Short mmCIF file of C-alpha atoms in Angstrom, two decimals:
data_model
loop_
_atom_site.label_atom_id
_atom_site.label_comp_id
_atom_site.label_asym_id
_atom_site.label_seq_id
_atom_site.Cartn_x
_atom_site.Cartn_y
_atom_site.Cartn_z
CA MET A 1 0.03 0.05 -0.14
CA ASP A 2 2.89 2.33 0.66
CA THR A 3 4.09 1.95 -2.71
CA VAL A 4 0.72 2.94 -4.28
CA ARG A 5 0.69 6.01 -2.17
CA LYS A 6 4.04 6.85 -3.23
CA LYS A 7 3.55 6.57 -6.88
CA LEU A 8 0.20 8.57 -6.62
CA GLU A 9 2.04 11.39 -4.71
CA GLU A 10 4.73 11.74 -7.57
CA SER A 11 1.98 11.51 -10.35
CA LEU A 12 -0.40 13.78 -8.78
CA ASN A 13 0.76 17.04 -10.65
CA GLU A 14 -0.22 19.36 -13.42
CA GLN A 15 1.60 16.93 -15.98
CA LEU A 16 -1.18 14.21 -15.36
CA LEU A 17 -3.73 13.57 -18.00
CA LYS A 18 -6.13 11.17 -16.21
CA ILE A 19 -6.28 8.28 -13.60
CA THR A 20 -9.07 5.82 -13.87
CA VAL A 21 -9.66 3.22 -11.29
CA SER A 22 -12.09 0.32 -11.87
CA ASN A 23 -13.32 -3.21 -11.13
CA PRO A 24 -13.53 -3.04 -7.47
CA ARG A 25 -12.85 -6.27 -5.44
CA LYS A 26 -16.29 -5.77 -3.78
CA ALA A 27 -19.39 -5.46 -5.61
CA GLU A 28 -20.46 -1.69 -4.76
CA GLU A 29 -22.54 0.79 -6.24
CA ILE A 30 -19.45 2.70 -7.51
CA LYS A 31 -17.96 0.84 -10.36
CA ARG A 32 -15.26 3.21 -11.52
CA TYR A 33 -13.47 6.50 -10.49
CA SER A 34 -11.64 8.85 -12.65
CA VAL A 35 -9.34 11.54 -11.35
CA ARG A 36 -7.99 14.67 -13.51
CA PRO A 37 -6.33 17.83 -12.66
CA VAL A 38 -7.68 21.24 -12.87
CA LEU A 39 -6.04 24.60 -12.42
CA LEU A 40 -8.52 26.72 -11.04
CA LYS A 41 -7.65 30.36 -9.93
CA GLY A 42 -3.89 29.52 -10.11
CA ARG A 43 -4.63 26.68 -7.72
CA LEU A 44 -3.88 22.77 -8.89
CA LEU A 45 -7.01 20.88 -7.90
CA PHE A 46 -8.36 17.42 -8.72
CA GLN A 47 -11.77 16.68 -10.03
CA VAL A 48 -13.12 13.29 -9.12
CA GLU A 49 -16.01 11.52 -11.17
CA ARG A 50 -17.89 8.43 -10.02
CA TYR A 51 -19.39 6.09 -12.28
CA THR A 52 -22.24 3.87 -11.05
CA LYS A 53 -24.16 0.85 -12.96
CA THR A 54 -26.65 3.36 -14.38
#
């Protein structure tokens, strides 16, 4: 888990295009997450989209 966290911290910057996480191990309502960087008023923020069955 620490290696995943370290890789995410290295990758979360303005150079990132998009991260998609899908196929959860447990059957939950949310099936996929997408994360992308957004520059808003000079601040680097990250937009997260959650996708469900429908």
